Coordinates of C-alpha atoms and ligand atoms in Angstrom, one line a residue:
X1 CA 0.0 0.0 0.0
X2 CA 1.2 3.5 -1.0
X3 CA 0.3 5.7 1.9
X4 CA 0.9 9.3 2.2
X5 CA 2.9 10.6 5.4
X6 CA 1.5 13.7 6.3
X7 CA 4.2 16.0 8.5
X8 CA 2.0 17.6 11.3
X9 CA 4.1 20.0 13.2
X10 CA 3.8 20.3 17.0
X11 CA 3.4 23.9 17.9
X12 CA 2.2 23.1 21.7
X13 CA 2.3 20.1 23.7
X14 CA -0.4 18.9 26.2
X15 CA 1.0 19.4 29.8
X16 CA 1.7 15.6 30.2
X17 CA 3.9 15.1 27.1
X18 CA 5.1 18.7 27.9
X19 CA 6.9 17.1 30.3
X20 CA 8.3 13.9 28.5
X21 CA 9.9 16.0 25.8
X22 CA 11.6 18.3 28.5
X23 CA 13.3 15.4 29.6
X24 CA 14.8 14.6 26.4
X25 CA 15.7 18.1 25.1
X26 CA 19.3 17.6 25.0
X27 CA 18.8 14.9 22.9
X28 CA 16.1 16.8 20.2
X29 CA 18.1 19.7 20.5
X30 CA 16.7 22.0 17.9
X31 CA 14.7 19.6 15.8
X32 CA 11.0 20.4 15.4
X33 CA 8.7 17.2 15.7
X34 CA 5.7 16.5 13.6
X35 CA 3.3 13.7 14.1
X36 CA 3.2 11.4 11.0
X37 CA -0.3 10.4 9.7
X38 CA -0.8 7.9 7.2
X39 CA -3.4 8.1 4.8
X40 CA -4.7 7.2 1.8
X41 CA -6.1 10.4 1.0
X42 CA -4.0 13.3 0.4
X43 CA -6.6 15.1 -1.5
X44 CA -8.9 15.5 1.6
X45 CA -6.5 17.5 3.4
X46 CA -8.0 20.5 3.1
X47 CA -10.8 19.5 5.1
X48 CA -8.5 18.3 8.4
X49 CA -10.0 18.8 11.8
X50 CA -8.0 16.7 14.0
X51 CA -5.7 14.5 14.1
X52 CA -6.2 11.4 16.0
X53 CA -4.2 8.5 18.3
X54 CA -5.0 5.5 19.7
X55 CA -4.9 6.2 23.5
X56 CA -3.4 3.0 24.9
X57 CA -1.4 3.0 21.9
X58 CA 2.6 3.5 22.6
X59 CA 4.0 5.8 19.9
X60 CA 7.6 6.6 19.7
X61 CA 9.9 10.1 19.2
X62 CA 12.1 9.1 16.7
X63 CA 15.3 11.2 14.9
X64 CA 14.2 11.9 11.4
X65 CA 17.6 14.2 10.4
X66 CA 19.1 16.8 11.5
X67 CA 16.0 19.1 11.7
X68 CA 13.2 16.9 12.3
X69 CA 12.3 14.0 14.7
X70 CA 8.6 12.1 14.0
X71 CA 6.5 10.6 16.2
X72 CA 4.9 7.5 15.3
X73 CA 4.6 3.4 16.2
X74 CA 8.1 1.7 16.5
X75 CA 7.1 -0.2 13.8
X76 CA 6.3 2.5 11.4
X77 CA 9.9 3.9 12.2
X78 CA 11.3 0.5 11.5
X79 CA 9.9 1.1 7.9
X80 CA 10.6 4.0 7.2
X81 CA 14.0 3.4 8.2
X82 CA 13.8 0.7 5.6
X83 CA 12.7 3.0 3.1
X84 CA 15.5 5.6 3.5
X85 CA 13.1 8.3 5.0
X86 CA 16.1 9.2 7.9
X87 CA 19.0 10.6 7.8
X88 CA 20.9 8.5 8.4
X89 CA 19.8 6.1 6.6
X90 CA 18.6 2.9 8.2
X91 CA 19.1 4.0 11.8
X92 CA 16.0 3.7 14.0
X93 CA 16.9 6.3 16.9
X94 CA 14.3 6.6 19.5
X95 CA 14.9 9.1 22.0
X96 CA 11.1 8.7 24.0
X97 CA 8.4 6.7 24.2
X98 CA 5.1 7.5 25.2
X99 CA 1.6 6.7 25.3
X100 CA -1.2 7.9 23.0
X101 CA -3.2 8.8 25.6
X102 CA -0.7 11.9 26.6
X103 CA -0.2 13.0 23.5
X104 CA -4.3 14.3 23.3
X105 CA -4.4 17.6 23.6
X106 CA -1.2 18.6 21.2
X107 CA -1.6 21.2 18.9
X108 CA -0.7 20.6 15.6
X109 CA -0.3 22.4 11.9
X110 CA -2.8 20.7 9.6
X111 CA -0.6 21.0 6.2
X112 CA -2.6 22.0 3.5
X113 CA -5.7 22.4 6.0
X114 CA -8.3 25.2 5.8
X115 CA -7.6 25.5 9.4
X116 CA -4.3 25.7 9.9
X117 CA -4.1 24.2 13.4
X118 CA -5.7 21.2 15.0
X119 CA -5.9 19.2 18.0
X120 CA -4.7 15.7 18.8
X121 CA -7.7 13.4 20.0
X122 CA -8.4 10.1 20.9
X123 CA -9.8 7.2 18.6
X124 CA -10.4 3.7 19.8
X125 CA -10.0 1.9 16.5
X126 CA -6.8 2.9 15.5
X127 CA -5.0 0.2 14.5
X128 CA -1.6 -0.3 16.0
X129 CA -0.5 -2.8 13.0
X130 CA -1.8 -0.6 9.8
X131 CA 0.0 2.8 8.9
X132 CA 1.9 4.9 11.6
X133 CA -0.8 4.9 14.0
X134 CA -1.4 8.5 13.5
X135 CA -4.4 9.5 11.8
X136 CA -5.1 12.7 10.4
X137 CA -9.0 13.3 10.4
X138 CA -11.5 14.4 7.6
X139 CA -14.7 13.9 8.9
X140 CA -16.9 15.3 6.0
X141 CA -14.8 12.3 3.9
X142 CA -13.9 9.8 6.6
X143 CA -17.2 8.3 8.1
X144 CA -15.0 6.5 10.5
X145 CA -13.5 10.1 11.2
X146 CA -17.1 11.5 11.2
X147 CA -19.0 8.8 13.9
X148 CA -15.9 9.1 16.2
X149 CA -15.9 12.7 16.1
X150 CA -19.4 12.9 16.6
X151 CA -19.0 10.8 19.8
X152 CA -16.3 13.5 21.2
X153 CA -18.3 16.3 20.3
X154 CA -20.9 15.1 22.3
X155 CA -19.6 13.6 25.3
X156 CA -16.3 15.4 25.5
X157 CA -16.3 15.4 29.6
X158 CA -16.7 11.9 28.9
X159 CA -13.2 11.4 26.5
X160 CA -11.8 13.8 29.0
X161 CA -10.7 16.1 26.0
X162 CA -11.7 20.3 26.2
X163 CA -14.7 20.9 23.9
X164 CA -13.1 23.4 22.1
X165 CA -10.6 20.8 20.8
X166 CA -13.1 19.4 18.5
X167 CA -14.9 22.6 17.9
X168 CA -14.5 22.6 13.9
X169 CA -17.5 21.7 11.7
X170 CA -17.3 19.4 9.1
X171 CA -15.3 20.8 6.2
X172 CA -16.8 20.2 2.5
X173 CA -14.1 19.1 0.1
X174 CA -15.2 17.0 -2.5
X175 CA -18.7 16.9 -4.2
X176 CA -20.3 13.7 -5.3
X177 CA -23.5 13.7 -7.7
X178 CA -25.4 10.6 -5.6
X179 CA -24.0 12.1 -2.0
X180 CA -23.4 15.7 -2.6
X181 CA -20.9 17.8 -0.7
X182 CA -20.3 16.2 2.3
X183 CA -20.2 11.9 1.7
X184 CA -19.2 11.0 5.4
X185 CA -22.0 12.8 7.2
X186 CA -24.1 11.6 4.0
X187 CA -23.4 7.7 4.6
X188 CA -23.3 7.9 8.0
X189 CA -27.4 8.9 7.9
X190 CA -28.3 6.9 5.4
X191 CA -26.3 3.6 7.1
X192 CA -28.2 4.8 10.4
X193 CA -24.8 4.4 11.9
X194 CA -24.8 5.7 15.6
X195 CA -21.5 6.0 16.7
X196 CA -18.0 4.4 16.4
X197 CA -19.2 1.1 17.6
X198 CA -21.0 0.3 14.5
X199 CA -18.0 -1.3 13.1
X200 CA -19.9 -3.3 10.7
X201 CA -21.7 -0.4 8.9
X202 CA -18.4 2.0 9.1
X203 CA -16.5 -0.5 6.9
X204 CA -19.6 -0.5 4.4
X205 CA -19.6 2.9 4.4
X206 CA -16.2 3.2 4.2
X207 CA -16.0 1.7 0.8
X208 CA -18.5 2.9 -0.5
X209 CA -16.7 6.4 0.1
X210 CA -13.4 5.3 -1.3
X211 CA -14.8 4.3 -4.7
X212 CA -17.8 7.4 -4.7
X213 CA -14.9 9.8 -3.8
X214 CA -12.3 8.5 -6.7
X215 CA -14.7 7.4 -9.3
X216 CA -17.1 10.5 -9.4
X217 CA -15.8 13.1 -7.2
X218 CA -15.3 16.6 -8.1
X219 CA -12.8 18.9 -5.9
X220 CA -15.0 22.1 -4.4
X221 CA -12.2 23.9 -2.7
X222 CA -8.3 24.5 -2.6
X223 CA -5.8 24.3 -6.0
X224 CA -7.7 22.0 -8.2
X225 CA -11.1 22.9 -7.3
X226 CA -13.2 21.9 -10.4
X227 CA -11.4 18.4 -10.9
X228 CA -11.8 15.4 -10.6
X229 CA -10.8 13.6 -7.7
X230 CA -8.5 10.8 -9.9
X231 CA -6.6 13.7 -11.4
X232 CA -6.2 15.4 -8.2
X233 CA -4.9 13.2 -5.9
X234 CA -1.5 12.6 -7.5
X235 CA -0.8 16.4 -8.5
X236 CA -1.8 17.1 -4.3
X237 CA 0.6 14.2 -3.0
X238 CA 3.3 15.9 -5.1
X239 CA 2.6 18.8 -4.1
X240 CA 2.8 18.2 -0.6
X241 CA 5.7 16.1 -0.6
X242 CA 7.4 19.0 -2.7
X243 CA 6.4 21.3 0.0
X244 CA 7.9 18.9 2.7
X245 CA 5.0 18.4 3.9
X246 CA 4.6 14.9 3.4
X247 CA 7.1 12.0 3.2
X248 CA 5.7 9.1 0.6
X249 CA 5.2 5.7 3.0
X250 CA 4.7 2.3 1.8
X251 CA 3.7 -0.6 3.3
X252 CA 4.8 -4.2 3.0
X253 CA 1.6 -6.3 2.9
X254 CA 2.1 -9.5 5.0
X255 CA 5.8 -9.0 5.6
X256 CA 6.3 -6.4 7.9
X257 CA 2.8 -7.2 9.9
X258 CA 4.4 -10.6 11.0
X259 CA 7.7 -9.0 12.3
X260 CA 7.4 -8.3 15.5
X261 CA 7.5 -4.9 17.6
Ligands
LIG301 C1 -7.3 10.7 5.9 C2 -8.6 10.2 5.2 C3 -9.6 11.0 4.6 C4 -8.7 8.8 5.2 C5 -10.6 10.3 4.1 C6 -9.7 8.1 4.7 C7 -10.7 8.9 4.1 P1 -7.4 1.5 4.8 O1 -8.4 2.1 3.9 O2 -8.1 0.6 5.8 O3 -6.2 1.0 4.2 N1 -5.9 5.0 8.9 C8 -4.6 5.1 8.7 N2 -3.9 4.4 9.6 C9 -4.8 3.9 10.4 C10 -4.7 3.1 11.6 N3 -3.5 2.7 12.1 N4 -5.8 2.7 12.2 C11 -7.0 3.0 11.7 N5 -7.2 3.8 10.6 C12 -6.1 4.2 10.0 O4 -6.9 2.8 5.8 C13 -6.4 3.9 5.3 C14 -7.1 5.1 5.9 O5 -7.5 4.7 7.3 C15 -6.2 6.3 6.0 O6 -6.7 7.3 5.1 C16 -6.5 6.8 7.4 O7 -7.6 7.7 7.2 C17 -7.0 5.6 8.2 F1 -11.6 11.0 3.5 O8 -6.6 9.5 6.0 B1 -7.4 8.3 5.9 C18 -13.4 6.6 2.8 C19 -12.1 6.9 3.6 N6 -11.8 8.3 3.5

């Protein structure tokens, strides 16, 4: 799978990881550190309005170069050491660890977003085997982004998170002709899909949102407003990656799942 690795910037820690990356400031020195999110959309970017972890997750600090240190699983690091992606090469250097459920509450640059900073919040069903564990979050495209950010929007006292972290609306990015601006929201009502713990449902939905999205989607906002979604996906991964904003991340099916962490 060819993923995108989209470079969110930390521009304030939560107290708790606050703390953590004091510790290791001699070793960081300078560098700034972005949360890497994997996704297979780099044309929805525009619409970012999180960023999410998997709480009990454990997610690394790792040396990128000698500017930049990512946060992501151990075994995401493993492969993009594989892939060349640090400097240098093929050296995983972890300098912290620490648990998903600290980083919540980081503020982060959403690159490419309409709102250029977002908030780090916490998502059950991130999977600790698939991607780099970090998810960047689109709900108006993403219904799994959509029912999960629902839940926090309404019971935020509940996810222990500050309401105003998830105080963006949905973002319209991409028109399609059977579900109109906003798919995820869409799919979500007509699925009758109540909150994150509709697994079953989500998945459906989530396919059918891959292929209405690429096959008849038209871009409504940002550089390629107008096009199709096929010819804009490519010329926005470029872009990004151009911008160093994004790294390109592949994963090894079945390989790399079976080695261990
Ligand atoms: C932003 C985005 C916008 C995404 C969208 C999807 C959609 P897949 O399809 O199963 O291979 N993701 C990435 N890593 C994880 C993880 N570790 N655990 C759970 N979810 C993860 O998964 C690829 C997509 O799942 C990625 O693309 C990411 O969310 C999420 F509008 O990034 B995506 C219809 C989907 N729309």
């Amino acid at each position: 799978q060819e993923y995108t690795g989209i470079k969110m910037e930390v521009t304030s820690w939560s107290p708790l990881a606050q703390d953590l990356i004091s510790s290791v400031s001699s070793k960081l020195e300078n560098r700034k550190v972005f949360l890497v999110a994997a996704t297979l959309r780099p044309e929805t970017m525009y619409g970012q309005t999180n960023c999410f972890v998997g709480p009990s997750l454990k997610y690394g600090v790792f040396i990128a170069n000698k500017d930049e240190a990512y946060v992501c699983t151990l075994r995401a690091a493993r492969n993009m050491a594989f892939q060349g992606t640090f400097e240098p090469r093929e050296k995983v250097n972890q300098v912290l660890e620490i648990e998903g459920e600290k980083l919540v509450g980081t503020k982060i640059k959403a690159p490419f977003g309409i709102i250029p900073e977002v908030y780090v919040l916490p998502m059950e069903s991130v999977l600790a085997t698939k991607g780099t564990g970090v998810v960047t979050s689109v709900p108006s495209d993403s219904p799994d982004d959509f029912a999960t950010y629902t839940d926090l929007r309404k019971k935020p006292a509940y996810y222990k998170i500050d309401p105003s972290w998830c105080s963006i609306d949905p973002i319209p990015v991409i028109e399609t002709p059977t579900y109109g601006p906003m798919i995820a929201p869409a799919l979500c009502a007509s699925l009758k899909i109540q909150s994150a713990k509709d697994a079953k449902q989500l998945a459906e939905a989530k396919e059918i949102a891959y292929k209405e999205g690429f096959y008849n989607g038209t871009m409504i906002i940002g550089e390629f407003k107008g096009r199709s979604v096929q010819e804009a996906k490519p010329k926005v991964r470029e872009a990004m990656i151009k911008a160093g904003l994004a790294v390109p991340y592949a994963e090894p099916e079945g390989l790399v799942i079976s080695r261990s962490n």
